[in-house]
C-alpha cells in the first residue's frame, strides 16, 4: 500500500511538471503549422527551389520568438537540409545554429528527432495515449487543429527522420540576391523576398508574424510585391523623376525617416522596417531631424515634437548596468537587446564610439536649439560618462557569456572623431585623439595616403567626412589628410573608371556589415573589403552612396559631381537611398538609416555652408 501510494504521488508529480512542457510543445506545433511563411517554405522545397526555402526557414528560426529554443533548432535543421539539397555551403552554418539551439535547450538533434518523430507519427494516427499527450491530444481534451498535419507532411517531405547532418563537400555559396533572381527568372510570383535590409512595419508586430532577428546587420524576410519592374528598370524610372538639387535629394532621404519612425518611442529603425537601432544610429537620427528642420522639410513644431519624444526616451530607457546606453535597442519599445537577440534587462555592453556620436549630436542640438538644452542635459546626466575613457583611450564593454570585457576602441579616423565629440562634454580621451604615434603614409597611384599601422586598423572615408561636416573645415593637418583620402579615390576612378567612394556599413548579403578599406592590414593591402564577422576574403568592395553625397557637399569637384550623377538612381520612391554599388557591378540595395541620415547632413551642410556644430541662432 505504501509502495502504491508513493508511486501515485510520483506519477502525479511527474504529470504536474510534464503537462506545461507538453503544452509548450503543442503551442510550438500550432504556431508553426499555421504560419503562412512556413507553408511557403515547404512549397518552395516541394517545387525543388531549395535555396529560397532555406532562406525563409532560416528567417523563421531566427525571428519567431514565440517558438521554443528546441523548435527553433528544428527549423534550423530544416533550413540546413534545404540548403544542402540546393548544394549551398550555407548548410554548414545553419547546422551549427541548430546544434547551438539544441545545446542551449539541453538536448541533441538525435534525441529531438526520435521524440518528435514518434509524436508526430502517433498524432497522425489519431493516438491519444499518454505518449501522445500534447501532440495528438492534450490532457485537457482540447484537440489540435488539423493544420498540424502540415508539420508531419513537412517532416516526411524533408526526410528528417533519417537526417543526421549536411553532407561534406558543399562549395556553392550563392548570395541572397542571386537566389531570388533565379526565382524571378522563373516568373514565380511569391509574396516574400529575402532582403530589402528591412523587416516589419514600424509598429509592434502581431504575434502571428515573425519578428525580425535583432542582430546588427542580419537580414529579415519582408512581405513585398515581387511582380513589379526589375530593379534596374525601377532605378531608371527613379532617375528620370529625380530632382537635381540637394534639396530634392534631401526630401528623398527624409522619406526613409517618415517610413521608419516609431511613434511610441520617437526612435527610427536602423534598417528599413526593421525595429532595432544602435546608439550610433540614434545620433544619426538626431542629425537627420536637425537637417530636415534646417532644410524646411519638416516644420519647427514637428521637429520639436519628434526630438522631445526621442530625448524623453533616451532619458528614461534602461541602460546597460545602469551606466551607459546598451549597444542595441528595439525601436518600438526602447528595450535593450540581449545576447539571445531577445528583450533584455541586462544588455550586451556599450560602444564608446557609438555613444560619442550620440553625445556629439546632443551638443549640436543644444547649440543650434537652445530651447532643448534642458532635455539634452537630462540625457547626459544619466550616463556614467567617465566609463567611456580609460587611460586616455575610448573604452567600450562587451558582455559575453555573462562576463564583461573592457575593450579599447578607435583607430585613426573613428578614434579622433569620438575623442573630439567627448571633448565637447569635458571628457579627455587624449590617447585616442592623438593619432600621430600610429600614423604612416604610403603612395597609392601617386597620392600620399595616411594609414594606421596598428593590427586591425583600416582606412575608409566615413569618419573623415563626418568630422569635416560636423566640426567644420579648419585647414589643419587633419583636413590635409582627409583631402588626400579623397584624392586617392578620385585617382582610382580616373585610372580604372570604377566609381570609388569607400565607406562602411550594412550590405545586402552575407556577412551583412562590411568596410571598404583603402588601406588595411598594417599598410600591406589596398582596396580591400573587410568585415568583423568573417575572416574570409570578400569580393564585395563597394562605393557608398552616403560618401558620394558627403564628398560632393565638401568639395564639389568634377569627380564628385560625376559620382552624384551615377548614384542618383539609387533611390526608391518613398523609401530613401540604397547603400551603394559594388565594384563587380551589382547594387548594394540595403536601405539604412545611416545612409539617408548622412545624405540629409550633407544637404544641410551645403545649404548653410559651415559646420553643423556652429550656432544657428535658433530658439
Coordinates of C-alpha atoms in Angstrom, one line a residue:
X1 CA 0.0 0.0 0.0
X2 CA 2.8 2.4 0.9
X3 CA 4.5 1.5 -2.3
X4 CA 1.4 2.2 -4.4
X5 CA 0.8 5.5 -2.5
X6 CA 4.4 6.6 -3.2
X7 CA 4.0 5.5 -6.9
X8 CA 0.8 7.5 -7.2
X9 CA 2.4 10.6 -5.8
X10 CA 5.3 10.2 -8.1
X11 CA 3.0 9.9 -11.2
X12 CA 1.1 13.0 -10.0
X13 CA 4.3 14.9 -9.5
X14 CA 5.6 13.9 -13.0
X15 CA 2.4 14.8 -14.7
X16 CA 2.3 18.2 -12.8
X17 CA 5.7 19.1 -14.2
X18 CA 5.3 17.5 -17.7
X19 CA 2.0 19.0 -18.7
X20 CA 3.3 22.5 -19.1
X21 CA 6.2 21.2 -21.2
X22 CA 3.8 19.2 -23.4
X23 CA 1.6 22.3 -23.6
X24 CA 4.5 24.4 -24.7
X25 CA 5.4 21.8 -27.4
X26 CA 1.8 21.8 -28.5
X27 CA 1.8 25.5 -28.8
X28 CA 5.0 25.3 -30.9
X29 CA 3.4 22.9 -33.4
X30 CA 0.2 25.1 -33.7
X31 CA 2.2 28.3 -34.3
X32 CA 4.4 26.7 -36.9
X33 CA 1.7 24.7 -38.6
X34 CA -0.5 27.8 -39.1
X35 CA 2.3 30.2 -40.2
X36 CA 1.9 31.2 -43.8
X37 CA 5.6 31.7 -44.5
X38 CA 6.4 28.2 -43.1
X39 CA 3.8 26.8 -45.7
X40 CA 5.5 28.9 -48.3
X41 CA 8.9 27.5 -47.5
X42 CA 7.5 24.0 -47.7
X43 CA 6.0 24.8 -51.1
X44 CA 9.4 26.1 -52.3
X45 CA 11.0 22.9 -51.1
X46 CA 8.4 20.7 -52.8
X47 CA 8.9 22.6 -56.0
X48 CA 12.7 21.9 -55.7
X49 CA 13.5 25.6 -55.1
X50 CA 15.7 24.5 -52.2
X51 CA 17.7 27.7 -51.6
X52 CA 14.7 30.1 -51.3
X53 CA 13.1 27.5 -48.9
X54 CA 16.3 27.6 -46.8
X55 CA 16.3 31.4 -46.6
X56 CA 12.7 31.6 -45.4
X57 CA 13.2 28.8 -42.9
X58 CA 16.3 30.5 -41.5
X59 CA 14.4 33.7 -41.0
X60 CA 11.6 31.8 -39.2
X61 CA 14.2 30.1 -36.9
X62 CA 15.9 33.4 -36.2
X63 CA 12.9 35.6 -35.7
X64 CA 9.9 33.6 -34.4
X65 CA 10.3 34.4 -30.7
X66 CA 7.1 32.6 -29.9
X67 CA 8.8 29.3 -30.7
X68 CA 10.7 27.4 -28.0
X69 CA 14.5 27.1 -28.4
X70 CA 14.2 23.5 -29.3
X71 CA 11.6 24.1 -32.0
X72 CA 13.7 26.9 -33.5
X73 CA 16.5 24.4 -33.6
X74 CA 14.3 22.0 -35.6
X75 CA 13.5 24.8 -38.1
X76 CA 17.3 25.5 -38.5
X77 CA 17.7 21.7 -39.3
X78 CA 15.1 22.1 -42.0
X79 CA 16.9 25.2 -43.3
X80 CA 20.1 23.2 -43.3
X81 CA 18.6 20.3 -45.2
X82 CA 17.1 22.7 -47.8
X83 CA 20.5 24.4 -48.3
X84 CA 22.2 21.0 -48.7
X85 CA 19.6 20.0 -51.3
X86 CA 20.4 23.2 -53.1
X87 CA 24.1 22.4 -53.0
X88 CA 24.8 25.5 -50.8
X89 CA 27.6 25.5 -48.3
X90 CA 25.4 27.7 -46.1
X91 CA 24.0 24.4 -44.9
X92 CA 27.0 24.0 -42.5
X93 CA 26.4 27.4 -40.8
X94 CA 22.7 26.6 -40.5
X95 CA 23.5 23.2 -39.0
X96 CA 25.8 24.9 -36.5
X97 CA 22.9 27.2 -35.5
X98 CA 20.7 24.2 -35.0
X99 CA 23.1 22.4 -32.8
X100 CA 23.7 25.6 -30.7
X101 CA 19.9 25.8 -30.1
X102 CA 19.7 22.2 -29.0
X103 CA 22.7 22.6 -26.7
X104 CA 21.0 25.6 -25.1
X105 CA 17.9 23.6 -24.6
X106 CA 19.9 20.7 -23.0
X107 CA 19.2 18.2 -25.8
X108 CA 20.5 17.0 -29.2
X109 CA 19.2 16.6 -32.7
X110 CA 19.2 12.8 -32.3
X111 CA 17.0 13.0 -29.2
X112 CA 14.7 15.6 -30.6
X113 CA 14.4 13.7 -33.9
X114 CA 13.4 10.5 -32.1
X115 CA 10.9 12.1 -29.7
X116 CA 9.2 14.5 -32.1
X117 CA 9.2 12.0 -34.9
X118 CA 7.3 9.4 -32.7
X119 CA 4.8 12.0 -31.5
X120 CA 4.1 13.3 -35.0
X121 CA 3.5 9.8 -36.2
X122 CA 1.2 9.0 -33.3
X123 CA -0.7 12.2 -33.8
X124 CA -1.2 11.4 -37.5
X125 CA -2.7 8.1 -36.4
X126 CA -5.0 9.8 -34.0
X127 CA -3.4 8.2 -30.9
X128 CA -4.5 9.5 -27.5
X129 CA -2.1 7.5 -25.3
X130 CA -0.1 9.3 -22.6
X131 CA 2.9 9.2 -25.0
X132 CA 0.9 11.3 -27.5
X133 CA -0.5 13.8 -24.9
X134 CA 0.4 17.3 -26.0
X135 CA 0.6 16.3 -29.7
X136 CA -2.5 14.5 -30.9
X137 CA -4.5 15.3 -27.8
X138 CA -3.6 17.3 -24.7
X139 CA -4.7 16.4 -21.2
X140 CA -7.5 18.9 -21.2
X141 CA -9.1 17.1 -24.1
X142 CA -8.7 20.0 -26.5
X143 CA -7.8 18.6 -29.9
X144 CA -5.1 20.2 -32.0
X145 CA -6.3 21.9 -35.3
X146 CA -6.0 19.7 -38.3
X147 CA -3.3 22.1 -39.8
X148 CA -0.8 20.4 -37.5
X149 CA -0.8 17.7 -40.1
X150 CA 1.3 20.1 -42.2
X151 CA 4.2 19.5 -39.8
X152 CA 4.0 15.8 -40.3
X153 CA 3.9 16.4 -44.1
X154 CA 6.9 18.7 -44.0
X155 CA 8.7 16.2 -41.7
X156 CA 8.3 13.5 -44.3
X157 CA 9.0 15.7 -47.3
X158 CA 12.3 16.9 -45.8
X159 CA 13.2 13.3 -44.7
X160 CA 14.0 14.4 -41.2
X161 CA 13.6 11.0 -39.6
X162 CA 16.8 9.9 -41.4
X163 CA 18.7 13.2 -41.5
X164 CA 21.9 13.3 -39.4
X165 CA 23.9 16.3 -40.7
X166 CA 24.8 18.1 -44.0
X167 CA 27.0 16.1 -46.4
X168 CA 30.6 17.1 -46.8
X169 CA 31.9 18.8 -49.9
X170 CA 29.3 21.6 -50.5
X171 CA 31.0 24.5 -52.2
X172 CA 28.4 26.6 -53.8
X173 CA 27.7 29.9 -51.9
X174 CA 25.2 32.0 -53.9
X175 CA 24.2 35.3 -52.4
X176 CA 20.7 36.0 -51.3
X177 CA 20.2 38.3 -54.3
X178 CA 21.4 35.6 -56.7
X179 CA 19.0 33.1 -55.2
X180 CA 16.0 35.3 -55.6
X181 CA 17.0 36.5 -59.0
X182 CA 16.9 32.8 -60.1
X183 CA 13.4 32.6 -58.7
X184 CA 12.3 35.7 -60.6
X185 CA 13.6 34.4 -63.9
X186 CA 11.2 31.5 -63.5
X187 CA 8.4 34.2 -63.1
X188 CA 7.3 32.7 -59.8
X189 CA 5.4 35.5 -58.1
X190 CA 5.7 34.7 -54.4
X191 CA 4.9 37.4 -51.9
X192 CA 8.2 37.2 -49.9
X193 CA 11.6 38.5 -50.7
X194 CA 14.6 37.8 -48.6
X195 CA 16.2 41.2 -48.4
X196 CA 15.5 44.8 -48.6
X197 CA 17.5 45.4 -45.4
X198 CA 14.2 45.6 -43.6
X199 CA 11.8 43.6 -41.6
X200 CA 8.3 44.5 -40.4
X201 CA 6.4 47.7 -40.5
X202 CA 7.3 50.4 -38.0
X203 CA 4.7 49.2 -35.5
X204 CA 4.8 46.4 -33.0
X205 CA 4.2 43.2 -35.0
X206 CA 1.4 40.9 -34.2
X207 CA 2.2 37.5 -32.6
X208 CA 1.3 35.7 -35.8
X209 CA 4.1 37.5 -37.7
X210 CA 7.7 36.6 -37.4
X211 CA 9.7 39.3 -35.6
X212 CA 12.9 40.1 -37.4
X213 CA 16.2 39.0 -35.9
X214 CA 17.6 41.9 -34.0
X215 CA 21.2 41.4 -34.8
X216 CA 23.2 44.2 -36.2
X217 CA 23.1 43.7 -39.9
X218 CA 21.3 40.4 -40.3
X219 CA 18.5 40.2 -43.0
X220 CA 14.9 39.5 -42.3
X221 CA 12.3 38.5 -44.8
X222 CA 9.9 41.2 -46.0
X223 CA 6.5 40.8 -47.5
X224 CA 6.5 42.7 -50.8
X225 CA 5.1 42.5 -54.2
X226 CA 7.6 40.8 -56.5
X227 CA 5.5 41.4 -59.6
X228 CA 6.8 44.9 -60.3
X229 CA 9.5 46.0 -62.7
X230 CA 13.1 44.7 -62.3
X231 CA 15.5 46.6 -60.0
X232 CA 17.4 48.0 -63.0
X233 CA 14.3 49.4 -64.7
X234 CA 13.0 50.8 -61.4
X235 CA 16.2 52.6 -60.9
X236 CA 16.0 54.1 -64.4
X237 CA 12.4 55.3 -63.7
X238 CA 13.6 56.9 -60.4
X239 CA 16.4 58.6 -62.2
X240 CA 14.0 60.2 -64.7
X241 CA 12.0 61.6 -61.8
X242 CA 14.9 62.6 -59.6
X243 CA 15.3 66.3 -58.8
X244 CA 18.8 67.6 -59.5
X245 CA 19.2 69.8 -56.4
X246 CA 20.4 68.8 -52.9
X247 CA 17.0 69.8 -51.6
X248 CA 15.4 67.2 -53.8
X249 CA 17.9 64.6 -52.7
X250 CA 17.2 65.5 -49.0
X251 CA 13.5 65.1 -49.5
X252 CA 14.1 61.6 -50.8
X253 CA 16.4 60.7 -47.9
X254 CA 13.8 62.1 -45.4
X255 CA 11.3 59.6 -46.7
X256 CA 13.3 56.9 -45.1
X257 CA 12.6 58.5 -41.7
X258 CA 9.0 59.1 -42.4
X259 CA 8.7 55.4 -43.2
X260 CA 10.7 54.1 -40.2
X261 CA 9.5 56.3 -37.3
X262 CA 8.3 54.6 -34.2
X263 CA 5.7 56.9 -32.6
X264 CA 5.8 55.1 -29.3
X265 CA 9.4 55.9 -28.6
X266 CA 10.5 58.5 -31.2
X267 CA 13.2 56.2 -32.4
X268 CA 13.8 55.3 -36.0
X269 CA 14.6 51.8 -37.4
X270 CA 18.3 51.4 -38.2
X271 CA 17.3 49.3 -41.2
X272 CA 14.3 49.8 -43.4
X273 CA 11.2 48.5 -41.5
X274 CA 13.5 46.6 -39.0
X275 CA 12.8 47.6 -35.4
X276 CA 16.3 47.7 -33.9
X277 CA 18.9 50.5 -33.6
X278 CA 22.3 51.3 -32.2
X279 CA 23.4 54.5 -30.3
X280 CA 25.4 55.5 -33.4
X281 CA 22.1 55.4 -35.3
X282 CA 20.3 57.3 -32.6
X283 CA 22.9 60.0 -33.1
X284 CA 22.3 59.9 -36.8
X285 CA 18.6 60.1 -36.2
X286 CA 19.1 63.4 -34.3
X287 CA 21.3 64.5 -37.2
X288 CA 18.5 63.8 -39.7
X289 CA 16.0 65.7 -37.6
X290 CA 18.2 68.8 -37.3
X291 CA 18.9 68.7 -41.0
X292 CA 15.3 68.1 -42.1
X293 CA 14.2 71.1 -40.0
X294 CA 17.1 73.2 -41.2
X295 CA 16.1 72.5 -44.8
X296 CA 12.4 73.2 -44.1
X297 CA 11.5 69.6 -44.9
X298 CA 9.7 69.5 -41.6
X299 CA 8.3 72.4 -39.5
X300 CA 9.8 73.7 -36.3
X301 CA 6.8 72.3 -34.4
X302 CA 7.3 68.8 -36.0
X303 CA 11.0 68.9 -35.2
X304 CA 10.4 69.9 -31.6
X305 CA 7.7 67.2 -31.1
X306 CA 9.8 64.4 -32.6
X307 CA 13.0 65.4 -30.9
X308 CA 11.5 65.9 -27.5
X309 CA 9.9 62.5 -27.7
X310 CA 13.2 60.9 -28.7
X311 CA 15.1 62.7 -25.9
X312 CA 12.4 61.7 -23.4
X313 CA 13.0 58.1 -24.4
X314 CA 16.8 58.5 -24.0
X315 CA 16.2 60.0 -20.6
X316 CA 14.1 57.1 -19.3
X317 CA 15.1 53.9 -21.2
X318 CA 17.1 51.1 -19.4
X319 CA 20.9 51.4 -19.5
X320 CA 23.5 48.7 -19.6
X321 CA 24.5 48.1 -15.9
X322 CA 22.6 51.3 -15.2
X323 CA 25.6 53.1 -16.6
X324 CA 25.6 53.7 -20.3
X325 CA 23.3 53.0 -23.3
X326 CA 23.3 49.4 -24.5
X327 CA 24.7 48.5 -27.9
X328 CA 21.3 47.6 -29.3
X329 CA 17.7 48.6 -28.6
X330 CA 14.4 47.6 -30.0
X331 CA 13.0 50.8 -31.5
X332 CA 9.3 50.0 -30.9
X333 CA 9.7 49.5 -27.2
X334 CA 13.1 51.0 -26.3
X335 CA 14.0 47.7 -24.6
X336 CA 17.6 46.6 -24.6
X337 CA 18.6 43.7 -26.9
X338 CA 20.4 40.8 -25.1
X339 CA 22.8 38.1 -26.1
X340 CA 20.0 35.9 -27.3
X341 CA 18.6 38.7 -29.5
X342 CA 15.6 39.0 -27.2
X343 CA 14.4 41.9 -25.0
X344 CA 16.8 42.0 -22.0
X345 CA 17.2 43.8 -18.7
X346 CA 20.9 43.1 -18.8
X347 CA 22.0 44.0 -22.3
X348 CA 25.2 43.5 -24.4
X349 CA 27.6 46.2 -23.3
X350 CA 28.3 49.6 -24.8
X351 CA 30.3 51.1 -27.6
X352 CA 32.3 54.3 -26.7
X353 CA 32.3 55.4 -30.4
X354 CA 28.6 54.9 -30.7
X355 CA 27.9 56.9 -27.5
X356 CA 30.3 59.6 -28.6
X357 CA 28.3 60.2 -31.8
X358 CA 25.1 60.4 -29.7
X359 CA 26.7 62.9 -27.3
X360 CA 28.0 65.0 -30.2
X361 CA 24.5 65.4 -31.6
X362 CA 23.1 66.2 -28.2
X363 CA 25.6 69.0 -28.1
X364 CA 24.7 70.2 -31.6
X365 CA 21.1 70.2 -30.7
X366 CA 21.5 72.3 -27.6
X367 CA 23.8 74.6 -29.5
X368 CA 21.5 75.1 -32.5
X369 CA 18.3 74.8 -30.5
X370 CA 18.9 76.2 -27.0
X371 CA 15.3 75.6 -26.0
X372 CA 16.1 71.9 -25.9
X373 CA 19.1 72.2 -23.7
X374 CA 17.3 71.1 -20.5
X375 CA 16.2 67.9 -22.3
X376 CA 19.7 67.1 -23.7
X377 CA 21.3 67.7 -20.3
X378 CA 18.8 65.4 -18.7
X379 CA 20.0 62.6 -21.0
X380 CA 23.7 63.4 -20.5
X381 CA 23.4 63.4 -16.7
X382 CA 22.0 59.9 -16.7
X383 CA 25.2 58.5 -18.2
X384 CA 28.3 57.5 -16.3
X385 CA 30.4 59.1 -19.0
X386 CA 33.6 58.6 -17.0
X387 CA 33.4 54.9 -18.1
X388 CA 33.9 55.9 -21.7
X389 CA 37.5 56.9 -21.2
X390 CA 40.3 54.7 -19.7
X391 CA 43.9 55.9 -19.6
X392 CA 43.1 58.4 -22.3
X393 CA 41.5 55.8 -24.7
X394 CA 38.0 55.3 -25.8
X395 CA 36.7 52.4 -23.7
X396 CA 33.8 50.0 -24.6
X397 CA 32.4 47.0 -22.9
X398 CA 31.3 43.6 -24.3
X399 CA 29.2 41.2 -22.3
X400 CA 29.8 37.6 -23.4
X401 CA 28.5 34.5 -21.6
X402 CA 27.8 36.7 -18.6
X403 CA 31.3 38.1 -18.3
X404 CA 32.1 41.8 -19.0
X405 CA 35.2 42.6 -21.1
X406 CA 36.5 46.1 -21.3
X407 CA 37.9 47.0 -24.8
X408 CA 39.8 49.9 -26.3
X409 CA 38.1 51.4 -29.3
X410 CA 39.0 53.6 -32.2
X411 CA 41.9 53.8 -34.7
X412 CA 42.9 56.7 -36.9
X413 CA 39.5 58.1 -38.1
X414 CA 36.9 57.0 -35.6
X415 CA 39.2 57.3 -32.6
X416 CA 39.9 61.1 -33.1
X417 CA 36.3 61.6 -34.1
X418 CA 34.9 60.0 -30.9
X419 CA 37.5 61.7 -28.7
X420 CA 36.7 65.1 -30.2
X421 CA 33.0 64.5 -29.6
X422 CA 33.6 63.6 -25.9
X423 CA 35.8 66.6 -25.5
X424 CA 32.7 68.8 -26.0
X425 CA 31.4 67.4 -22.7
X426 CA 34.7 67.8 -20.8
X427 CA 36.0 64.2 -21.3
X428 CA 39.6 64.0 -22.3
X429 CA 40.3 60.9 -24.4
X430 CA 43.8 62.3 -25.3
X431 CA 45.3 59.0 -26.4
X432 CA 42.5 58.3 -28.9
X433 CA 42.6 61.9 -30.1
X434 CA 46.4 61.8 -30.9
X435 CA 46.7 59.6 -34.0
X436 CA 50.3 60.6 -34.8
X437 CA 52.2 57.8 -32.9
X438 CA 50.5 55.2 -35.1
X439 CA 50.4 57.1 -38.4
X440 CA 52.4 56.3 -41.6
X441 CA 51.9 57.3 -45.2
X442 CA 52.3 55.4 -48.5
X443 CA 51.9 56.3 -52.1
X444 CA 48.9 54.8 -54.0
X445 CA 48.5 55.8 -57.6
X446 CA 50.8 58.8 -57.0
X447 CA 48.8 60.1 -54.0
X448 CA 50.4 60.1 -50.5
X449 CA 47.8 58.5 -48.3
X450 CA 47.9 58.2 -44.4
X451 CA 47.1 55.0 -42.6
X452 CA 47.1 53.5 -39.1
X453 CA 49.8 50.9 -38.6
X454 CA 48.1 49.0 -35.7
X455 CA 46.8 45.5 -36.3
X456 CA 43.1 45.5 -37.3
X457 CA 43.1 49.1 -38.4
X458 CA 41.6 50.1 -41.8
X459 CA 41.2 53.3 -43.7
X460 CA 37.9 54.4 -45.1
X461 CA 36.1 57.7 -45.7
X462 CA 33.2 58.0 -43.2
X463 CA 34.9 59.3 -40.0
X464 CA 36.7 62.0 -42.1
X465 CA 33.6 63.3 -43.9
X466 CA 31.7 63.4 -40.6
X467 CA 34.5 65.3 -38.9
X468 CA 34.6 67.9 -41.7
X469 CA 30.8 68.3 -41.9
X470 CA 30.1 68.3 -38.2
X471 CA 33.1 70.0 -36.7
X472 CA 34.0 72.2 -39.7
X473 CA 36.9 72.6 -42.1
X474 CA 39.8 74.2 -40.3
X475 CA 42.7 73.9 -42.8
X476 CA 44.8 72.0 -40.3
X477 CA 46.7 68.8 -40.7
X478 CA 43.7 66.6 -40.3
X479 CA 41.9 68.3 -43.1
X480 CA 45.0 67.8 -45.3
X481 CA 44.9 64.1 -44.5
X482 CA 41.2 63.9 -45.3
X483 CA 41.8 65.6 -48.6
X484 CA 44.4 63.0 -49.5
X485 CA 41.9 60.3 -48.7
X486 CA 39.5 61.9 -51.1
X487 CA 42.2 62.4 -53.8
X488 CA 43.2 58.8 -54.0
X489 CA 39.6 57.8 -54.6
X490 CA 39.3 60.3 -57.5
X491 CA 42.6 59.0 -58.9
X492 CA 41.4 55.4 -58.7
X493 CA 38.3 56.4 -60.8
X494 CA 40.5 58.2 -63.3
X495 CA 42.6 55.1 -63.8
X496 CA 40.0 52.3 -63.6
X497 CA 36.7 54.1 -64.4
X498 CA 35.3 52.3 -61.3
X499 CA 33.2 54.7 -59.1
X500 CA 35.1 54.9 -55.9
X501 CA 33.7 56.3 -52.6
X502 CA 34.6 53.6 -50.0
X503 CA 32.6 53.6 -46.7
X504 CA 31.5 51.2 -44.1
X505 CA 28.1 50.0 -43.1
X506 CA 25.4 47.4 -43.9
X507 CA 25.5 45.4 -47.1
X508 CA 22.7 43.4 -48.7
X509 CA 24.3 40.0 -48.4
X510 CA 26.4 37.9 -46.0
X511 CA 28.2 39.0 -43.8
X512 CA 25.8 41.9 -43.8
X513 CA 28.2 44.5 -42.4
X514 CA 31.5 45.5 -44.1
X515 CA 34.1 48.2 -44.6
X516 CA 35.6 49.1 -48.0
X517 CA 39.1 49.8 -46.9
X518 CA 41.5 52.0 -48.9
X519 CA 44.4 50.6 -46.8
X520 CA 44.3 47.6 -44.4
X521 CA 46.5 45.1 -42.7
X522 CA 49.1 47.5 -41.4
X523 CA 49.5 49.1 -44.8
X524 CA 50.1 45.8 -46.7
X525 CA 46.8 45.7 -48.6
X526 CA 44.9 48.3 -50.6
X527 CA 41.3 48.4 -51.8
X528 CA 40.0 45.5 -49.6
X529 CA 36.5 44.7 -48.3
X530 CA 36.7 43.6 -44.7
X531 CA 34.1 42.5 -42.1
X532 CA 34.4 41.9 -38.4
X533 CA 32.0 38.9 -38.9
X534 CA 34.3 36.8 -41.2
X535 CA 37.9 36.1 -41.8
X536 CA 37.2 35.3 -45.5
X537 CA 38.4 37.5 -48.3
X538 CA 35.4 39.4 -49.6
X539 CA 34.9 40.3 -53.2
X540 CA 32.4 43.0 -52.2
X541 CA 34.4 46.2 -52.3
X542 CA 31.7 48.9 -52.8
X543 CA 31.2 52.6 -53.2
X544 CA 28.9 54.2 -50.6
X545 CA 26.0 56.4 -51.6
X546 CA 26.3 58.5 -48.5
X547 CA 30.0 59.1 -49.0
X548 CA 29.3 60.2 -52.6
X549 CA 27.0 63.0 -51.4
X550 CA 29.2 63.9 -48.5
X551 CA 32.3 64.4 -50.7
X552 CA 30.3 66.4 -53.1
X553 CA 29.0 68.7 -50.3
X554 CA 32.5 69.2 -49.1
X555 CA 34.5 69.6 -52.3
X556 CA 32.0 69.9 -55.3
X557 CA 34.6 68.8 -57.9
X558 CA 34.1 67.4 -61.3
X559 CA 34.6 63.9 -59.9
X560 CA 32.1 64.3 -57.1
X561 CA 29.5 65.7 -59.5
X562 CA 30.1 62.7 -61.7
X563 CA 29.6 60.4 -58.7
X564 CA 26.3 62.2 -57.8
X565 CA 25.1 61.7 -61.4
X566 CA 26.0 58.0 -61.2
X567 CA 24.4 57.4 -57.8
X568 CA 21.2 59.5 -58.1
X569 CA 19.3 56.5 -59.5
X570 CA 20.0 54.5 -56.3
X571 CA 16.7 55.7 -54.7
X572 CA 13.4 54.1 -54.1
X573 CA 10.2 56.1 -54.1
X574 CA 9.1 56.9 -50.6
X575 CA 11.9 54.7 -49.1
X576 CA 15.1 56.6 -49.5
X577 CA 18.5 55.9 -51.0
X578 CA 20.1 52.5 -51.3
X579 CA 23.6 52.0 -49.8
X580 CA 25.8 51.8 -52.9
X581 CA 27.4 50.0 -55.8
X582 CA 29.8 47.0 -55.7
X583 CA 32.9 47.1 -57.9
X584 CA 31.7 43.9 -59.5
X585 CA 28.7 45.8 -61.0
X586 CA 26.0 44.9 -58.6
X587 CA 24.0 47.2 -56.3
X588 CA 24.2 47.2 -52.5
X589 CA 20.4 47.5 -52.1
X590 CA 20.5 47.9 -48.3
X591 CA 18.2 50.7 -47.1
X592 CA 19.6 52.1 -43.9
X593 CA 19.2 54.9 -41.5
X594 CA 22.9 55.9 -41.7
X595 CA 22.9 56.2 -45.5
X596 CA 20.0 58.6 -45.5
X597 CA 21.0 60.5 -42.4
X598 CA 24.4 61.4 -43.9
X599 CA 22.7 62.4 -47.1
X600 CA 20.5 64.8 -45.2
X601 CA 23.5 66.1 -43.2
X602 CA 25.4 66.7 -46.5
X603 CA 22.5 68.6 -47.9
X604 CA 22.2 70.7 -44.8
X605 CA 25.9 71.4 -44.8
X606 CA 25.7 72.5 -48.4
X607 CA 22.7 74.7 -47.5
X608 CA 24.4 76.6 -44.6
X609 CA 28.0 76.4 -45.9
X610 CA 29.5 75.8 -42.5
X611 CA 30.0 73.3 -39.7
X612 CA 26.8 71.8 -38.2
X613 CA 28.1 72.4 -34.7
X614 CA 28.1 76.2 -35.3
X615 CA 25.4 78.0 -33.5
X616 CA 22.4 78.5 -35.8
X617 CA 20.9 81.2 -33.6
X618 CA 17.6 79.2 -33.4
X619 CA 15.3 79.1 -30.4

